[in-house]
PDB file of C-alpha atoms in Angstrom:
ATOM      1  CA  UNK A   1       0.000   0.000   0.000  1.00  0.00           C
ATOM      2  CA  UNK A   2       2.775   2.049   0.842  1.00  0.00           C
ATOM      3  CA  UNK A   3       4.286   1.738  -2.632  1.00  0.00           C
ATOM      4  CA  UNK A   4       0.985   2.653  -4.289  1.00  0.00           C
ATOM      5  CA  UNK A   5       0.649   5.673  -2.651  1.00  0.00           C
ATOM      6  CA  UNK A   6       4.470   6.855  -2.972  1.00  0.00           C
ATOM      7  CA  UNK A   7       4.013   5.876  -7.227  1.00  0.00           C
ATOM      8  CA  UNK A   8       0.541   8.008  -7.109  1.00  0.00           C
ATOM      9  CA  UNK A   9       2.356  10.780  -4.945  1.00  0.00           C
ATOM     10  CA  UNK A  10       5.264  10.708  -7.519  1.00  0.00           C
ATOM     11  CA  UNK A  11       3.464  10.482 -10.836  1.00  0.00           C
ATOM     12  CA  UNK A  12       1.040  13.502  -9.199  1.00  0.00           C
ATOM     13  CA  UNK A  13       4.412  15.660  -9.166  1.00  0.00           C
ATOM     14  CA  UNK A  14       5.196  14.613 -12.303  1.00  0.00           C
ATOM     15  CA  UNK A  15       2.106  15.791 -13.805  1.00  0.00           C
ATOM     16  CA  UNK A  16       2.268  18.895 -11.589  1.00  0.00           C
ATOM     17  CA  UNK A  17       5.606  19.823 -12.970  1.00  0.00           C
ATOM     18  CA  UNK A  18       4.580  19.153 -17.008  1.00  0.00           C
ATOM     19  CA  UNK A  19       1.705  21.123 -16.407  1.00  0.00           C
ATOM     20  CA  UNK A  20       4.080  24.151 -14.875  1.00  0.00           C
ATOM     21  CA  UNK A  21       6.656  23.592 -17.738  1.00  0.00           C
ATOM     22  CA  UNK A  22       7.139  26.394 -20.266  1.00  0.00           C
ATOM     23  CA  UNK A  23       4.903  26.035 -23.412  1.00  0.00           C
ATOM     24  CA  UNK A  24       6.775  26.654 -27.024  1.00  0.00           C
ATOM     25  CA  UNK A  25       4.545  30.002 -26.631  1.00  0.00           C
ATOM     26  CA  UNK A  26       6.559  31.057 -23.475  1.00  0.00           C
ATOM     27  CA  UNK A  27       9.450  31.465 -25.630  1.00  0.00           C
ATOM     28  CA  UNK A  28       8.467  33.091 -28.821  1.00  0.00           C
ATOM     29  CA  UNK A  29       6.552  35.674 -26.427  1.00  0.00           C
ATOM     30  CA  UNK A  30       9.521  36.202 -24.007  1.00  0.00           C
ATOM     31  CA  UNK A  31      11.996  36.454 -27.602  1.00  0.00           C
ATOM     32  CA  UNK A  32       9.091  39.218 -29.145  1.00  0.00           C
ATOM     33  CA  UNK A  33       8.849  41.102 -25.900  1.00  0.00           C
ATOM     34  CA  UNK A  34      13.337  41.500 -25.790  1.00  0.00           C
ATOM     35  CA  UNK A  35      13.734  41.915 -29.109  1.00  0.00           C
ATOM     36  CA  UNK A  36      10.836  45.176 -28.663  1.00  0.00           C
ATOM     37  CA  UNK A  37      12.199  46.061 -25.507  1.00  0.00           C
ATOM     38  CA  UNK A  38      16.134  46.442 -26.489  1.00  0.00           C
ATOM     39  CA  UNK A  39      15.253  47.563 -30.294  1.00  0.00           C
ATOM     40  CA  UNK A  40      16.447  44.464 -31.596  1.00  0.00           C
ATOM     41  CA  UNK A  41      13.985  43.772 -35.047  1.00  0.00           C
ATOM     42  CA  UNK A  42      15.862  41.026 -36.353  1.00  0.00           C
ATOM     43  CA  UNK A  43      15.419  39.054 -32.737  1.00  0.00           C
ATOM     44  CA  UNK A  44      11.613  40.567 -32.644  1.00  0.00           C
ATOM     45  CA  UNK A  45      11.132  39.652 -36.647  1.00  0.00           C
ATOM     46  CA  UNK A  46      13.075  35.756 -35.772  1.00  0.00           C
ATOM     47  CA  UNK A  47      10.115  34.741 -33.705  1.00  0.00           C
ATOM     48  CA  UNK A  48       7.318  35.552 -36.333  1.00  0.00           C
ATOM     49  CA  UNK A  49       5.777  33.324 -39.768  1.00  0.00           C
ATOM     50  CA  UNK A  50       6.540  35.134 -42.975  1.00  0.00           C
ATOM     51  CA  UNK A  51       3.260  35.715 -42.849  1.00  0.00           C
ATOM     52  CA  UNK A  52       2.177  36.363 -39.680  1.00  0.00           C
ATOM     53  CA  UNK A  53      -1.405  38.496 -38.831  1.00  0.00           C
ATOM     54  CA  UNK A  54      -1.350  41.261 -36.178  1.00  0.00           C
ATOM     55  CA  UNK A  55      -3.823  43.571 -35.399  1.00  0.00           C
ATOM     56  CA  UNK A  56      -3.031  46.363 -33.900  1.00  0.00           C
ATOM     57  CA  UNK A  57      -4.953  49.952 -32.451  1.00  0.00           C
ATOM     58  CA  UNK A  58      -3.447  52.302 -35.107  1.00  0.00           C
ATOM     59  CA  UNK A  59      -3.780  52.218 -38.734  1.00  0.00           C
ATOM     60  CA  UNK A  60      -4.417  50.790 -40.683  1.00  0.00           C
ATOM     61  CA  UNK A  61      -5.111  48.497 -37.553  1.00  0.00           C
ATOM     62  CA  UNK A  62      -4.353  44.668 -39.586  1.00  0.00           C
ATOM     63  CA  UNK A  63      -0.913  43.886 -41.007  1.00  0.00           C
ATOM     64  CA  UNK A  64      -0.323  40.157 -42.674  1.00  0.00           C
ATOM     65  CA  UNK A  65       3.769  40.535 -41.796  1.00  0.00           C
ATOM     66  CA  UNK A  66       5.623  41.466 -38.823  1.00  0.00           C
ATOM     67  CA  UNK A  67       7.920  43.502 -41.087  1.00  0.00           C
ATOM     68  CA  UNK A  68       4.873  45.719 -42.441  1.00  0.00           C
ATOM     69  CA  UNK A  69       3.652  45.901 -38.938  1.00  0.00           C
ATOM     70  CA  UNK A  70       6.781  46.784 -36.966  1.00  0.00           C
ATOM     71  CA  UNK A  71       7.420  49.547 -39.991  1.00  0.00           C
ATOM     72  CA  UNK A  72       3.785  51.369 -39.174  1.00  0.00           C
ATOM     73  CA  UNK A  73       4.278  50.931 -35.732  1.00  0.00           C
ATOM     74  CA  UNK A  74       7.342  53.133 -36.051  1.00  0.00           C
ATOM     75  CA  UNK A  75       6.017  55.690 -38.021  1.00  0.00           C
ATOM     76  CA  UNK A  76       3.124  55.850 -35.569  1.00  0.00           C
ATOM     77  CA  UNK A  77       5.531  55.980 -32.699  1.00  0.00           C
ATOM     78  CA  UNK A  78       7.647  59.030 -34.084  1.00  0.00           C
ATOM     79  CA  UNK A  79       4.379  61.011 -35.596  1.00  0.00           C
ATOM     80  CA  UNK A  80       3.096  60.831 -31.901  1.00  0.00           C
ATOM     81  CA  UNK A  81       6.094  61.072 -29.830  1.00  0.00           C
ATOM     82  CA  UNK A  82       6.257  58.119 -28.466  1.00  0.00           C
ATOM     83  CA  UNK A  83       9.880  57.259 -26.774  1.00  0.00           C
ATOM     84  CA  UNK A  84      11.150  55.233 -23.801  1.00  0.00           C
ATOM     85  CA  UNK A  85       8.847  51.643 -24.833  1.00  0.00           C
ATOM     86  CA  UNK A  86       9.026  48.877 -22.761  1.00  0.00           C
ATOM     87  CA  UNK A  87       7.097  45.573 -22.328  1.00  0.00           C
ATOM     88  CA  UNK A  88       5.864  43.553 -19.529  1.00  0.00           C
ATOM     89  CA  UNK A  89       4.166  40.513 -20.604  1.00  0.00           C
ATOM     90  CA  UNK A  90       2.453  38.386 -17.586  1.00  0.00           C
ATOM     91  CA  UNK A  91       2.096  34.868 -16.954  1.00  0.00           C
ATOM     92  CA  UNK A  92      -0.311  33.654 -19.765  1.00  0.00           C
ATOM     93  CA  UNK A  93      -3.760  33.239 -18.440  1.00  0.00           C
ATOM     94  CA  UNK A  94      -4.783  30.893 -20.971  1.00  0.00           C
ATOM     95  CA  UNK A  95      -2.319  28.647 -23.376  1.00  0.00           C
ATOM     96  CA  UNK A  96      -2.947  25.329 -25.721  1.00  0.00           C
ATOM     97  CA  UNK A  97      -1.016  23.700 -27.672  1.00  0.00           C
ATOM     98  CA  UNK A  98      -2.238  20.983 -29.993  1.00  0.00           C
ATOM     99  CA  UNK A  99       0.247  19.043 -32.511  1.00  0.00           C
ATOM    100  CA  UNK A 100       0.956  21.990 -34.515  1.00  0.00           C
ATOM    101  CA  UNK A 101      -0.932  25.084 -33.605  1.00  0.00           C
ATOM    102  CA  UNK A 102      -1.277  26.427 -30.273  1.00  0.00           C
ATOM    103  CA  UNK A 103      -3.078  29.984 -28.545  1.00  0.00           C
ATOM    104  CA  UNK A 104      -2.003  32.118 -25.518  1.00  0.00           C
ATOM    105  CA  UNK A 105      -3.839  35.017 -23.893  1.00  0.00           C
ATOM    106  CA  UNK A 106      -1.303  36.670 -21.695  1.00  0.00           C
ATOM    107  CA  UNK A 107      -1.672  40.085 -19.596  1.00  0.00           C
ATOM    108  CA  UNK A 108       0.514  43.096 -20.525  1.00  0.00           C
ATOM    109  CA  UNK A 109       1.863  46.064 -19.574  1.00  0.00           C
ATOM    110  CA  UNK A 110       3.322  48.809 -21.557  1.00  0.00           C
ATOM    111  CA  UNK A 111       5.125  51.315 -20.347  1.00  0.00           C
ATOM    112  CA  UNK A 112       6.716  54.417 -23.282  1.00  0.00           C
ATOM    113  CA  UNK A 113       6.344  58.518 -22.825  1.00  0.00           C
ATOM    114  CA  UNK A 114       3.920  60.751 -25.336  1.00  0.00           C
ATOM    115  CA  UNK A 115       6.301  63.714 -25.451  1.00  0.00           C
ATOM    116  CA  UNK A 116       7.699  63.137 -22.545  1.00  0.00           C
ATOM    117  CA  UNK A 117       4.834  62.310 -20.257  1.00  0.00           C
ATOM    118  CA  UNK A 118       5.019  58.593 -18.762  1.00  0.00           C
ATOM    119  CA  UNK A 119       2.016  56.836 -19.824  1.00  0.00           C
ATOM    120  CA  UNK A 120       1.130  52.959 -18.784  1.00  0.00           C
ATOM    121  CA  UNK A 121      -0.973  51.198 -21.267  1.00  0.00           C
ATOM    122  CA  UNK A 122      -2.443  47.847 -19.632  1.00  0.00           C
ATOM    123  CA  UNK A 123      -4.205  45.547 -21.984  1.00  0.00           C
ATOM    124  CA  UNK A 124      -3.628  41.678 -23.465  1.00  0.00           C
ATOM    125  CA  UNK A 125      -2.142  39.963 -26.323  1.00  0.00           C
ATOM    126  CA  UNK A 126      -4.274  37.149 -27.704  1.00  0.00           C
ATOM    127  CA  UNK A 127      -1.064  34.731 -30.041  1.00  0.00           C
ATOM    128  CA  UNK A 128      -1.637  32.463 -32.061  1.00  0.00           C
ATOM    129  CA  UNK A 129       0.987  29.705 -32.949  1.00  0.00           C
ATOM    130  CA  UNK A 130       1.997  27.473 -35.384  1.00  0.00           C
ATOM    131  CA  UNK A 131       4.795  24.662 -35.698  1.00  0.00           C
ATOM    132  CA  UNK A 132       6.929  24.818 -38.740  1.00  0.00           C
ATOM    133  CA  UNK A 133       9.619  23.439 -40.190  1.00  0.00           C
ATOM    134  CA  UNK A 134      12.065  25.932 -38.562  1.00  0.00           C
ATOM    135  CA  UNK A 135       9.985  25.355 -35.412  1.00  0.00           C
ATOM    136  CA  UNK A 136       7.306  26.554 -33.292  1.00  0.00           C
ATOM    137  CA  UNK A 137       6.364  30.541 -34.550  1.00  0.00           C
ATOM    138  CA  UNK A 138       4.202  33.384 -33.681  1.00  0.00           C
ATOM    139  CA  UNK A 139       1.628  32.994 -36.770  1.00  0.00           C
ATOM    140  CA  UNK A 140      -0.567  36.145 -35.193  1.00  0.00           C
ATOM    141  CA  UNK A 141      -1.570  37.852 -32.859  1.00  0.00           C
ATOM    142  CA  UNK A 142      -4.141  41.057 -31.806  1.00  0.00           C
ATOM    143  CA  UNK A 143      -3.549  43.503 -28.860  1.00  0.00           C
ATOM    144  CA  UNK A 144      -6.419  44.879 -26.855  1.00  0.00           C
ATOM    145  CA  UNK A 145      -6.065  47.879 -24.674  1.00  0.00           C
ATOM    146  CA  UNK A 146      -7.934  47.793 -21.492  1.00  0.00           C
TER     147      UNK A 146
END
């Protein structure tokens, strides 16, 4: 009996500890988030599908490349003033990952100053995923502001 319980007590850590492990998502996320927060495009860019969908709050609000997106959300940046960026992405509050696709909700925090004046932005990204031959990818995602 003894036995039993110490394989059931085992095999419950076990599960415990796959369940806690970091998803392919946890990754690409943490790789997107550096690559924005140190100005890095090409590490930003590395984590994306060629063809990756992101919708965004500016315009013109849907982009079908991380390349098209990134070079909007510059101009946006400079036309409004927008310096100092920095992102704080949360422990997703939702994340699946099937064979080859997978989806993450995860909180976020932006922090950047409007000429000069701190501003926090809190809202969430919503990823989707998708395993390719180079690996697992960022294949979209949309950003709501809360």
């Amino acid at each position: 009996m003894r036995h039993a319980l110490a394989s059931i007590f085992l095999l419950s850590t076990f599960a415990i500890a796959a369940a806690q492990a970091a998803s392919p998502g946890d990754t690409l996320i943490d790789q997107f988030a550096k690559g924005m927060n140190t100005n890095d495009a090409k590490l930003a860019g590395a984590a994306y599908t060629p063809d990756a969908a992101i919708i965004d709050e500016f315009p013109p609000h849907l982009w079908h490349t991380f390349g098209a997106w990134q070079h909007d959300a510059g101009a946006s940046f400079a036309s409004e003033g927008v310096t100092d960026f920095h992102m704080a992405t949360g422990k997703p509050t939702l994340s699946r990952f099937e064979a080859a696709q997978g989806y993450a909700v995860v909180p976020t925090t932006l922090t950047f100053e409007v000429k000069g004046k701190a501003t926090v932005e809190k809202g969430i990204f919503t990823f989707a995923f998708a395993k390719t031959a180079a690996g697992w990818r960022i294949s979209g995602w949309a950003w709501t502001t809360l």
